[in-house]
Amino acid sequence: TWQLGGHALFLSPRDVQLGRGEPIADTARVLSRYVDGIMIRTFAHAEVEELARYASVPVINGLTDLLHPCQILADLLTVKQHLGTWEGKKIAWIGDGNNMANSWINASYRLGFELVIACPPGYDPDPATVKREGGAHVKVVRDPREAARGADVVNTDVWASMGQEEEQAKREVAFEGFEVDQSLMSLANKSAIFLHCLPAHRGEEVAADVIDGPQSRVWDEAENRLHVQKALMAVLMGGEALG
Ligand code: NVA
């Protein structure tokens, strides 16, 4: 069903001139004449920045190699829904220091909760994002148990993100010991919840009995994408106040 009275157009590279080498700036200018907002999912983060620079309508980052802010908004809503607040909570990120990890870091700068990221060497989050000044309590560690211990939220994600599919075998070796299983979950707080932005690979980054178990909130998390994305559009395009 259509919600909020909106109507979405899905434009693949073959539907717009970007696929034929049109500069992003020109696509931004043209699309801005047609639509009220643009959500873009791409690889290079610079493309989103370029689009936003030249568009005269709101541009929403629907995922880049660097960041995945919309997903983090849904995850934060899920934390609020189940734990009441993120204030004073310990959030654990276990696995790849990827776009999700970077956006969790940005959220920690904004909101001030404790974030412990466990990743193997060579798979750290973006150094510039980690170094950002602000009120974050972010720690990068090598031992997943250190991240999980006393955590209120345990998070993971695929080991090979979109565009990294050919690295799957190499990554399975690098991420050995980083599966979120029951023994890791048992180190977290009793009331801890498990989150995963999906798609999940049971038996790789998460054990089936964790993602399908009582602490998992992944279906609420998936549903919350809908609510949060609607809220974001209402604020950016519908004149709705934040709060
Ligand atoms: N890190 C994952 C998130 C998928 C929603 C990726 O970029 O593929």
Coordinates of N, CA and C and ligand atoms in Angstrom, one line a residue:
T1 N 0.8 -1.2 0.0 CA 0.0 0.0 0.0 C 0.9 1.3 0.0
W2 N 0.3 2.3 -0.6 CA 1.0 3.6 -0.5 C 0.8 4.2 0.9
Q3 N 1.8 4.8 1.5 CA 1.6 5.4 2.8 C 2.0 6.8 2.7
L4 N 1.5 7.7 3.6 CA 1.8 9.1 3.6 C 1.4 9.8 2.3
G5 N 0.7 9.2 1.5 CA 0.4 9.8 0.2 C 1.5 10.0 -0.8
G6 N 2.6 9.3 -0.5 CA 3.8 9.4 -1.3 C 3.7 8.4 -2.5
H7 N 4.6 8.7 -3.4 CA 4.7 7.8 -4.6 C 6.2 7.7 -4.9
A8 N 6.7 6.5 -5.0 CA 8.1 6.3 -5.2 C 8.4 5.9 -6.6
L9 N 9.5 6.4 -7.2 CA 10.0 5.9 -8.5 C 11.3 5.2 -8.2
F10 N 11.4 4.0 -8.7 CA 12.7 3.3 -8.5 C 13.5 3.5 -9.9
L11 N 14.6 4.1 -9.8 CA 15.4 4.4 -11.0 C 16.7 3.7 -10.9
S12 N 16.9 2.7 -11.7 CA 18.2 1.9 -11.8 C 19.1 2.7 -12.7
P13 N 20.4 2.4 -12.7 CA 21.3 3.2 -13.6 C 20.8 3.1 -15.0
R14 N 20.1 2.1 -15.4 CA 19.6 2.0 -16.8 C 18.4 2.9 -17.1
D15 N 17.8 3.4 -16.0 CA 16.6 4.2 -16.2 C 16.9 5.7 -16.2
V16 N 18.1 6.0 -15.8 CA 18.5 7.5 -15.8 C 19.8 7.5 -16.6
Q17 N 20.3 8.7 -16.9 CA 21.4 8.9 -17.8 C 22.8 8.6 -17.1
L18 N 22.7 8.4 -15.8 CA 23.9 8.1 -15.0 C 24.6 6.9 -15.6
G19 N 23.8 5.9 -16.0 CA 24.3 4.7 -16.5 C 25.0 4.9 -17.9
R20 N 24.8 6.1 -18.5 CA 25.5 6.4 -19.7 C 26.5 7.5 -19.6
G21 N 26.9 7.7 -18.3 CA 28.0 8.6 -18.1 C 27.7 10.0 -17.8
E22 N 26.4 10.3 -17.6 CA 26.0 11.7 -17.3 C 26.6 12.1 -15.9
P23 N 27.2 13.3 -15.8 CA 27.7 13.7 -14.5 C 26.6 13.7 -13.5
I24 N 27.0 13.3 -12.3 CA 26.0 13.2 -11.2 C 25.4 14.6 -10.9
A25 N 26.2 15.6 -11.1 CA 25.7 17.0 -10.9 C 24.5 17.3 -11.8
D26 N 24.6 16.8 -13.0 CA 23.5 17.1 -14.0 C 22.3 16.2 -13.7
T27 N 22.5 15.0 -13.3 CA 21.3 14.1 -12.9 C 20.6 14.8 -11.7
A28 N 21.4 15.3 -10.7 CA 20.9 15.9 -9.5 C 20.0 17.1 -9.9
R29 N 20.5 17.9 -10.8 CA 19.7 19.1 -11.2 C 18.4 18.7 -11.9
V30 N 18.5 17.7 -12.8 CA 17.3 17.3 -13.5 C 16.3 16.7 -12.6
L31 N 16.7 15.7 -11.8 CA 15.8 15.0 -10.9 C 15.1 16.0 -9.9
S32 N 15.9 17.0 -9.5 CA 15.3 18.0 -8.6 C 14.1 18.7 -9.2
R33 N 14.0 18.8 -10.5 CA 12.9 19.4 -11.2 C 11.7 18.6 -11.1
Y34 N 11.9 17.2 -10.9 CA 10.8 16.3 -11.0 C 10.2 15.8 -9.7
V35 N 11.1 15.7 -8.7 CA 10.7 14.9 -7.5 C 10.9 15.8 -6.2
D36 N 10.3 15.3 -5.1 CA 10.4 16.1 -3.8 C 11.6 15.7 -3.0
G37 N 12.2 14.5 -3.3 CA 13.3 14.0 -2.6 C 14.0 12.9 -3.3
I38 N 15.2 12.6 -3.0 CA 16.0 11.5 -3.7 C 16.6 10.7 -2.6
M39 N 16.4 9.4 -2.7 CA 17.2 8.5 -1.8 C 18.1 7.7 -2.8
I40 N 19.4 7.7 -2.4 CA 20.3 7.0 -3.3 C 21.1 5.9 -2.5
R41 N 21.2 4.8 -3.2 CA 22.0 3.6 -2.6 C 23.1 3.4 -3.6
T42 N 24.3 3.5 -3.2 CA 25.4 3.4 -4.2 C 26.7 2.9 -3.4
F43 N 27.8 2.8 -4.1 CA 29.0 2.3 -3.5 C 29.8 3.5 -2.9
A44 N 30.3 4.4 -3.8 CA 31.2 5.4 -3.4 C 30.4 6.5 -2.7
H45 N 30.9 6.8 -1.5 CA 30.2 7.9 -0.7 C 30.2 9.2 -1.3
A46 N 31.3 9.5 -2.0 CA 31.5 10.8 -2.7 C 30.3 11.1 -3.7
E47 N 29.7 10.0 -4.2 CA 28.6 10.2 -5.2 C 27.4 10.8 -4.5
V48 N 27.2 10.3 -3.3 CA 26.0 10.9 -2.5 C 26.3 12.3 -2.2
E49 N 27.5 12.6 -1.8 CA 27.8 14.0 -1.5 C 27.7 14.9 -2.7
E50 N 28.1 14.4 -3.9 CA 28.0 15.2 -5.1 C 26.5 15.4 -5.5
L51 N 25.7 14.4 -5.3 CA 24.3 14.5 -5.6 C 23.7 15.5 -4.7
A52 N 24.0 15.4 -3.4 CA 23.4 16.4 -2.4 C 23.9 17.8 -2.7
R53 N 25.1 18.0 -3.2 CA 25.6 19.3 -3.5 C 24.8 20.0 -4.6
Y54 N 24.4 19.2 -5.6 CA 23.8 19.8 -6.8 C 22.3 19.7 -6.8
A55 N 21.7 18.9 -5.9 CA 20.3 18.7 -5.9 C 19.7 19.9 -5.1
S56 N 18.5 20.3 -5.5 CA 17.8 21.3 -4.7 C 16.7 20.7 -3.8
V57 N 16.6 19.4 -3.8 CA 15.6 18.7 -2.9 C 16.4 17.8 -1.9
P58 N 15.8 17.4 -0.8 CA 16.6 16.5 0.1 C 17.1 15.3 -0.5
V59 N 18.4 14.9 -0.2 CA 19.0 13.7 -0.6 C 19.2 12.8 0.6
I60 N 18.7 11.6 0.6 CA 18.9 10.7 1.7 C 19.9 9.6 1.3
N61 N 20.8 9.3 2.2 CA 21.8 8.2 1.9 C 21.1 6.9 2.3
G62 N 20.9 6.1 1.2 CA 20.2 4.8 1.4 C 21.2 3.7 1.5
L63 N 22.5 4.0 1.7 CA 23.6 3.1 1.9 C 24.8 3.4 0.9
T64 N 25.9 3.6 1.5 CA 27.2 3.6 0.7 C 28.2 2.7 1.3
D65 N 29.3 2.5 0.7 CA 30.4 1.7 1.3 C 30.8 2.3 2.7
L66 N 30.7 3.6 2.8 CA 31.1 4.2 4.1 C 30.1 4.2 5.2
L67 N 28.8 4.5 4.8 CA 27.8 4.7 5.9 C 26.5 4.1 5.5
H68 N 25.7 3.8 6.6 CA 24.3 3.3 6.4 C 23.4 3.9 7.4
P69 N 23.3 5.2 7.3 CA 22.6 6.0 8.4 C 21.1 5.6 8.6
C70 N 20.4 5.3 7.5 CA 18.9 5.0 7.7 C 18.8 3.7 8.5
Q71 N 19.6 2.7 8.3 CA 19.5 1.5 9.1 C 19.8 1.8 10.6
I72 N 20.7 2.6 10.8 CA 21.0 2.9 12.3 C 19.9 3.6 12.9
L73 N 19.1 4.5 12.2 CA 17.9 5.1 12.7 C 16.9 4.0 13.1
A74 N 16.8 3.0 12.3 CA 15.8 1.9 12.6 C 16.3 1.1 13.8
D75 N 17.6 1.0 13.9 CA 18.2 0.2 15.0 C 18.0 0.9 16.3
L76 N 18.2 2.3 16.2 CA 18.1 3.1 17.5 C 16.6 3.0 17.9
L77 N 15.7 3.1 17.0 CA 14.3 3.0 17.3 C 14.0 1.6 18.0
T78 N 14.6 0.6 17.5 CA 14.5 -0.8 18.1 C 15.0 -0.8 19.5
V79 N 16.2 -0.2 19.7 CA 16.8 -0.1 21.0 C 15.8 0.6 22.0
K80 N 15.3 1.7 21.5 CA 14.3 2.5 22.4 C 13.1 1.7 22.7
Q81 N 12.6 1.0 21.7 CA 11.4 0.2 21.8 C 11.6 -0.9 22.9
H82 N 12.7 -1.5 22.9 CA 12.9 -2.7 23.8 C 13.7 -2.4 25.1
L83 N 14.5 -1.4 25.0 CA 15.3 -1.1 26.3 C 14.9 0.3 26.8
G84 N 14.0 1.0 26.2 CA 13.5 2.3 26.7 C 14.4 3.5 26.3
T85 N 15.7 3.3 26.2 CA 16.6 4.3 25.9 C 17.9 3.7 25.5
W86 N 18.7 4.6 24.8 CA 20.1 4.2 24.5 C 21.1 4.8 25.5
E87 N 20.5 5.7 26.3 CA 21.4 6.4 27.3 C 21.9 5.5 28.4
G88 N 23.2 5.5 28.5 CA 23.8 4.6 29.6 C 24.0 3.2 29.1
K89 N 23.6 2.9 27.9 CA 23.7 1.5 27.4 C 25.0 1.2 26.7
K90 N 25.4 0.0 26.8 CA 26.6 -0.5 26.1 C 26.2 -1.2 24.8
I91 N 26.6 -0.7 23.7 CA 26.3 -1.3 22.4 C 27.6 -2.0 21.9
A92 N 27.4 -3.3 21.5 CA 28.6 -4.0 21.0 C 28.4 -4.3 19.5
W93 N 29.4 -4.0 18.7 CA 29.4 -4.3 17.3 C 30.5 -5.4 17.1
I94 N 30.1 -6.5 16.6 CA 31.0 -7.6 16.4 C 31.1 -8.0 14.9
G95 N 32.3 -7.9 14.4 CA 32.5 -8.3 13.0 C 33.2 -7.3 12.1
D96 N 32.6 -7.0 11.0 CA 33.3 -6.1 10.0 C 33.2 -4.6 10.5
G97 N 34.3 -3.9 10.4 CA 34.2 -2.4 10.6 C 33.7 -1.7 9.4
N98 N 32.4 -2.0 9.0 CA 31.9 -1.6 7.7 C 31.0 -0.4 7.8
N99 N 30.2 -0.1 6.8 CA 29.3 1.0 6.8 C 28.4 1.1 8.0
M100 N 27.9 -0.1 8.5 CA 27.1 -0.1 9.7 C 27.9 0.3 10.9
A101 N 29.1 -0.2 11.0 CA 29.9 0.1 12.2 C 30.2 1.6 12.2
N102 N 30.5 2.2 11.0 CA 30.8 3.6 10.9 C 29.6 4.5 11.3
S103 N 28.4 4.0 10.9 CA 27.2 4.8 11.2 C 26.9 4.6 12.7
W104 N 27.2 3.5 13.3 CA 27.0 3.4 14.8 C 28.0 4.3 15.5
I105 N 29.2 4.5 14.9 CA 30.1 5.5 15.5 C 29.5 6.9 15.5
N106 N 29.0 7.2 14.3 CA 28.4 8.6 14.2 C 27.2 8.7 15.2
A107 N 26.5 7.7 15.4 CA 25.3 7.8 16.3 C 25.9 8.0 17.7
S108 N 27.0 7.3 18.0 CA 27.5 7.4 19.4 C 28.0 8.9 19.6
Y109 N 28.6 9.5 18.5 CA 29.0 10.9 18.7 C 27.8 11.8 19.0
R110 N 26.7 11.5 18.3 CA 25.5 12.3 18.5 C 24.9 12.1 19.8
L111 N 24.8 10.8 20.3 CA 24.0 10.5 21.4 C 24.7 10.1 22.7
G112 N 26.0 9.8 22.5 CA 26.9 9.6 23.7 C 26.9 8.2 24.3
F113 N 26.2 7.2 23.8 CA 26.3 5.9 24.4 C 27.6 5.2 24.1
E114 N 27.9 4.2 24.9 CA 29.1 3.5 24.8 C 29.1 2.5 23.7
L115 N 30.1 2.5 22.8 CA 30.1 1.6 21.7 C 31.4 0.9 21.6
V116 N 31.4 -0.4 21.7 CA 32.6 -1.2 21.6 C 32.5 -2.1 20.3
I117 N 33.5 -1.9 19.5 CA 33.6 -2.5 18.2 C 34.7 -3.6 18.2
A118 N 34.3 -4.8 18.0 CA 35.3 -5.9 17.9 C 35.5 -6.3 16.4
C119 N 36.7 -6.2 15.9 CA 36.9 -6.6 14.5 C 38.3 -7.1 14.4
P120 N 38.5 -8.0 13.4 CA 39.9 -8.5 13.2 C 40.8 -7.4 12.6
P121 N 42.1 -7.6 12.7 CA 43.0 -6.6 12.1 C 42.7 -6.5 10.6
G122 N 42.8 -5.3 10.1 CA 42.5 -5.2 8.6 C 41.1 -4.9 8.3
Y123 N 40.2 -5.0 9.3 CA 38.8 -4.8 9.1 C 38.2 -3.8 10.0
D124 N 39.1 -2.8 10.4 CA 38.7 -1.7 11.3 C 37.7 -0.8 10.6
P125 N 36.9 -0.1 11.5 CA 36.1 1.0 10.9 C 36.9 2.1 10.3
D126 N 36.3 3.0 9.6 CA 36.9 4.1 8.9 C 37.7 5.0 9.9
P127 N 39.0 5.1 9.7 CA 39.8 5.8 10.7 C 39.4 7.3 10.9
A128 N 39.0 8.0 9.8 CA 38.5 9.3 10.0 C 37.3 9.4 10.8
T129 N 36.4 8.5 10.7 CA 35.1 8.4 11.5 C 35.5 8.2 12.9
V130 N 36.4 7.2 13.2 CA 36.8 6.9 14.6 C 37.4 8.1 15.2
K131 N 38.2 8.9 14.4 CA 38.9 10.0 15.0 C 38.1 11.3 15.2
R132 N 36.9 11.3 14.7 CA 36.0 12.5 14.8 C 36.0 13.0 16.2
E133 N 36.0 14.3 16.3 CA 35.9 14.8 17.7 C 34.5 14.8 18.1
G134 N 34.3 14.7 19.4 CA 32.9 14.7 19.9 C 32.8 14.0 21.2
G135 N 31.5 13.7 21.6 CA 31.3 13.1 22.9 C 31.1 11.6 22.9
A136 N 31.7 10.9 21.8 CA 31.5 9.5 21.7 C 32.4 8.7 22.7
H137 N 31.9 7.6 23.1 CA 32.7 6.6 23.8 C 32.9 5.4 23.0
V138 N 33.8 5.5 22.0 CA 34.0 4.4 21.1 C 35.3 3.7 21.3
K139 N 35.3 2.4 21.3 CA 36.5 1.6 21.5 C 36.5 0.6 20.4
V140 N 37.7 0.4 19.8 CA 37.9 -0.7 18.9 C 38.8 -1.7 19.5
V141 N 38.3 -3.0 19.6 CA 39.0 -4.1 20.2 C 39.1 -5.2 19.3
R142 N 40.0 -6.2 19.6 CA 40.1 -7.4 18.8 C 39.4 -8.6 19.3
D143 N 39.0 -8.6 20.6 CA 38.4 -9.8 21.2 C 36.8 -9.6 21.2
P144 N 36.1 -10.4 20.5 CA 34.6 -10.2 20.5 C 34.0 -10.3 21.9
R145 N 34.7 -11.1 22.8 CA 34.2 -11.2 24.2 C 34.2 -9.9 25.0
E146 N 35.3 -9.2 24.7 CA 35.4 -7.9 25.3 C 34.2 -6.9 25.0
A147 N 33.9 -7.0 23.7 CA 32.7 -6.2 23.2 C 31.4 -6.7 23.8
A148 N 31.3 -8.0 23.9 CA 30.0 -8.6 24.3 C 29.7 -8.5 25.8
R149 N 30.8 -8.5 26.6 CA 30.7 -8.5 28.0 C 29.9 -7.3 28.5
G150 N 28.8 -7.6 29.2 CA 28.0 -6.5 29.8 C 27.3 -5.6 28.8
A151 N 27.2 -6.1 27.5 CA 26.5 -5.3 26.5 C 25.0 -5.4 26.7
D152 N 24.4 -4.3 26.3 CA 22.9 -4.3 26.3 C 22.3 -4.6 24.9
V153 N 23.2 -4.3 23.9 CA 22.8 -4.6 22.5 C 24.0 -5.3 21.8
V154 N 23.8 -6.4 21.2 CA 24.8 -7.1 20.5 C 24.4 -7.1 19.0
N155 N 25.3 -6.5 18.2 CA 25.0 -6.3 16.8 C 26.0 -7.0 15.9
T156 N 25.6 -7.5 14.8 CA 26.5 -8.0 13.8 C 25.9 -7.7 12.4
D157 N 26.7 -8.1 11.4 CA 26.3 -7.9 10.0 C 27.1 -8.9 9.2
V158 N 26.7 -9.0 7.9 CA 27.5 -9.9 7.0 C 29.0 -9.6 7.0
W159 N 29.7 -10.6 6.8 CA 31.2 -10.4 6.7 C 31.6 -9.8 5.4
A160 N 30.9 -10.1 4.3 CA 31.2 -9.5 3.0 C 30.0 -8.7 2.6
S161 N 30.2 -7.4 2.5 CA 29.1 -6.5 2.2 C 28.9 -6.5 0.7
M162 N 27.9 -5.8 0.3 CA 27.6 -5.7 -1.2 C 28.8 -5.1 -1.9
G163 N 29.2 -5.8 -3.0 CA 30.3 -5.4 -3.7 C 31.6 -6.1 -3.3
Q164 N 31.5 -6.9 -2.2 CA 32.7 -7.6 -1.7 C 32.5 -9.1 -1.8
E165 N 31.6 -9.5 -2.6 CA 31.2 -10.9 -2.7 C 32.4 -11.8 -3.0
E166 N 33.3 -11.3 -3.9 CA 34.4 -12.2 -4.3 C 35.4 -12.3 -3.1
E167 N 35.3 -11.6 -2.1 CA 36.2 -11.7 -0.9 C 35.6 -12.7 0.1
Q168 N 34.5 -13.3 -0.2 CA 33.8 -14.1 0.8 C 34.7 -15.1 1.5
A169 N 35.4 -15.9 0.7 CA 36.2 -17.0 1.2 C 37.3 -16.5 2.1
K170 N 38.0 -15.4 1.7 CA 39.1 -14.8 2.5 C 38.5 -14.2 3.8
R171 N 37.3 -13.7 3.7 CA 36.7 -13.1 4.9 C 36.3 -14.1 5.9
E172 N 35.8 -15.3 5.4 CA 35.4 -16.3 6.3 C 36.6 -16.8 7.2
V173 N 37.8 -16.7 6.6 CA 39.0 -17.1 7.4 C 39.3 -15.9 8.4
A174 N 39.3 -14.7 7.9 CA 39.7 -13.6 8.7 C 38.7 -13.4 9.9
F175 N 37.4 -13.8 9.7 CA 36.4 -13.5 10.8 C 36.2 -14.8 11.6
E176 N 37.1 -15.7 11.6 CA 36.9 -16.9 12.4 C 36.9 -16.5 13.9
G177 N 36.0 -17.0 14.6 CA 35.9 -16.6 16.0 C 35.0 -15.4 16.3
F178 N 34.5 -14.8 15.2 CA 33.6 -13.6 15.4 C 32.1 -13.9 15.2
E179 N 31.8 -15.2 15.1 CA 30.4 -15.6 15.1 C 29.7 -15.2 16.4
V180 N 28.5 -14.5 16.3 CA 27.7 -14.3 17.5 C 26.9 -15.5 17.8
D181 N 27.4 -16.3 18.8 CA 26.7 -17.5 19.2 C 26.3 -17.4 20.6
Q182 N 25.7 -18.5 21.1 CA 25.1 -18.4 22.5 C 26.2 -18.1 23.5
S183 N 27.4 -18.6 23.3 CA 28.4 -18.4 24.4 C 28.8 -16.9 24.4
L184 N 28.8 -16.3 23.3 CA 29.1 -14.8 23.2 C 27.9 -14.1 23.9
M185 N 26.7 -14.5 23.5 CA 25.5 -13.8 24.0 C 25.4 -13.9 25.6
S186 N 26.0 -15.1 26.1 CA 25.9 -15.3 27.5 C 26.7 -14.3 28.3
L187 N 27.7 -13.6 27.6 CA 28.5 -12.6 28.3 C 27.8 -11.3 28.4
A188 N 26.8 -11.1 27.6 CA 26.1 -9.8 27.6 C 25.1 -9.8 28.7
N189 N 24.5 -8.6 29.0 CA 23.5 -8.6 30.0 C 22.3 -9.5 29.7
K190 N 21.7 -10.0 30.8 CA 20.6 -10.9 30.6 C 19.5 -10.4 29.7
S191 N 19.3 -9.1 29.9 CA 18.2 -8.4 29.1 C 18.7 -7.9 27.7
A192 N 19.9 -8.3 27.3 CA 20.5 -7.8 26.1 C 19.6 -8.3 24.9
I193 N 19.6 -7.4 23.9 CA 18.9 -7.8 22.6 C 20.0 -8.0 21.5
F194 N 19.6 -8.8 20.5 CA 20.5 -9.0 19.4 C 19.9 -8.4 18.2
L195 N 20.7 -7.6 17.4 CA 20.3 -6.9 16.2 C 21.1 -7.4 15.0
H196 N 20.5 -7.4 13.8 CA 21.3 -7.7 12.6 C 20.5 -7.0 11.5
C197 N 21.2 -6.2 10.7 CA 20.4 -5.4 9.7 C 19.9 -6.3 8.5
L198 N 20.4 -7.5 8.4 CA 19.9 -8.5 7.4 C 20.5 -8.0 6.0
P199 N 20.8 -8.9 5.1 CA 20.5 -10.3 5.2 C 21.5 -11.1 6.1
A200 N 21.0 -12.1 6.8 CA 21.8 -12.8 7.7 C 22.3 -14.2 7.1
H201 N 23.5 -14.6 7.5 CA 24.0 -15.9 7.1 C 24.1 -16.7 8.4
R202 N 23.1 -17.5 8.7 CA 23.2 -18.4 9.9 C 24.4 -19.3 9.7
G203 N 25.1 -19.4 10.8 CA 26.3 -20.3 10.8 C 27.6 -19.6 10.3
E204 N 27.4 -18.3 9.9 CA 28.6 -17.5 9.6 C 28.7 -16.4 10.7
E205 N 28.2 -15.2 10.4 CA 28.3 -14.2 11.4 C 27.4 -14.3 12.6
V206 N 26.4 -15.1 12.5 CA 25.4 -15.4 13.6 C 25.0 -16.8 13.6
A207 N 24.8 -17.4 14.8 CA 24.3 -18.7 15.0 C 22.8 -18.7 14.9
A208 N 22.2 -19.7 14.3 CA 20.8 -19.8 14.1 C 20.0 -19.6 15.4
D209 N 20.6 -20.2 16.5 CA 19.8 -20.1 17.8 C 19.9 -18.8 18.4
V210 N 20.8 -17.9 17.9 CA 20.8 -16.5 18.4 C 19.8 -15.7 17.6
I211 N 19.9 -15.7 16.3 CA 19.0 -14.8 15.5 C 17.6 -15.3 15.5
D212 N 17.4 -16.6 15.7 CA 16.0 -17.1 15.9 C 15.6 -17.3 17.3
G213 N 16.4 -16.9 18.2 CA 16.2 -17.1 19.7 C 15.5 -16.0 20.4
P214 N 15.3 -16.1 21.7 CA 14.5 -15.1 22.4 C 15.0 -13.7 22.5
Q215 N 16.3 -13.6 22.4 CA 16.9 -12.2 22.5 C 16.9 -11.4 21.2
S216 N 16.6 -12.1 20.1 CA 16.7 -11.5 18.8 C 15.5 -10.5 18.6
R217 N 15.8 -9.4 18.1 CA 14.7 -8.4 17.8 C 14.8 -8.0 16.3
V218 N 15.3 -8.9 15.5 CA 15.6 -8.5 14.1 C 14.4 -8.3 13.3
W219 N 13.2 -8.9 13.6 CA 12.0 -8.6 12.8 C 11.4 -7.2 13.1
D220 N 11.5 -6.9 14.4 CA 11.1 -5.5 14.8 C 12.0 -4.5 14.1
E221 N 13.3 -4.8 14.1 CA 14.3 -4.0 13.5 C 14.0 -3.8 12.0
A222 N 13.7 -4.9 11.4 CA 13.3 -4.8 9.9 C 12.1 -3.9 9.7
E223 N 11.1 -4.1 10.6 CA 9.8 -3.3 10.5 C 10.1 -1.9 10.7
N224 N 11.0 -1.6 11.6 CA 11.3 -0.2 12.0 C 11.9 0.6 10.9
R225 N 12.5 -0.1 9.9 CA 13.0 0.6 8.7 C 11.8 1.4 8.1
L226 N 10.7 0.8 8.0 CA 9.5 1.4 7.4 C 9.1 2.7 8.2
H227 N 9.0 2.5 9.5 CA 8.5 3.7 10.3 C 9.5 4.8 10.3
V228 N 10.8 4.5 10.4 CA 11.8 5.5 10.5 C 12.0 6.2 9.2
Q229 N 11.9 5.4 8.1 CA 12.1 6.1 6.8 C 10.9 7.0 6.5
K230 N 9.7 6.6 7.0 CA 8.5 7.5 6.8 C 8.7 8.8 7.6
A231 N 9.2 8.6 8.8 CA 9.5 9.8 9.7 C 10.5 10.7 9.1
L232 N 11.5 10.1 8.5 CA 12.6 10.9 7.9 C 12.0 11.7 6.7
M233 N 11.2 11.1 5.9 CA 10.6 11.8 4.8 C 9.6 12.9 5.3
A234 N 8.9 12.6 6.4 CA 7.9 13.6 6.9 C 8.7 14.8 7.4
V235 N 9.9 14.6 8.0 CA 10.7 15.7 8.5 C 11.3 16.5 7.3
L236 N 11.9 15.7 6.4 CA 12.6 16.4 5.3 C 11.7 17.0 4.2
M237 N 10.6 16.4 4.0 CA 9.8 16.8 2.9 C 8.4 17.2 3.3
G238 N 7.9 16.9 4.5 CA 6.6 17.1 4.8 C 6.4 18.2 5.9
G239 N 7.5 18.9 6.2 CA 7.4 20.0 7.2 C 7.2 19.5 8.6
E240 N 7.4 18.2 8.9 CA 7.1 17.7 10.2 C 8.3 18.2 11.1
A241 N 8.0 18.5 12.4 CA 9.1 18.9 13.3 C 9.8 17.7 13.8
L242 N 11.1 17.9 14.1 CA 11.8 16.8 14.8 C 11.4 16.7 16.2
G243 N 11.4 15.5 16.8 CA 11.1 15.4 18.2 C 10.2 14.4 18.6
Ligands
NVA1 N1 27.0 -4.0 5.4 C1 26.0 -4.4 4.5 C2 24.6 -3.9 5.0 C3 23.5 -4.5 4.3 C4 22.1 -3.9 4.6 C5 26.2 -4.1 3.1 O1 26.7 -3.0 2.8 O2 26.0 -4.9 2.3

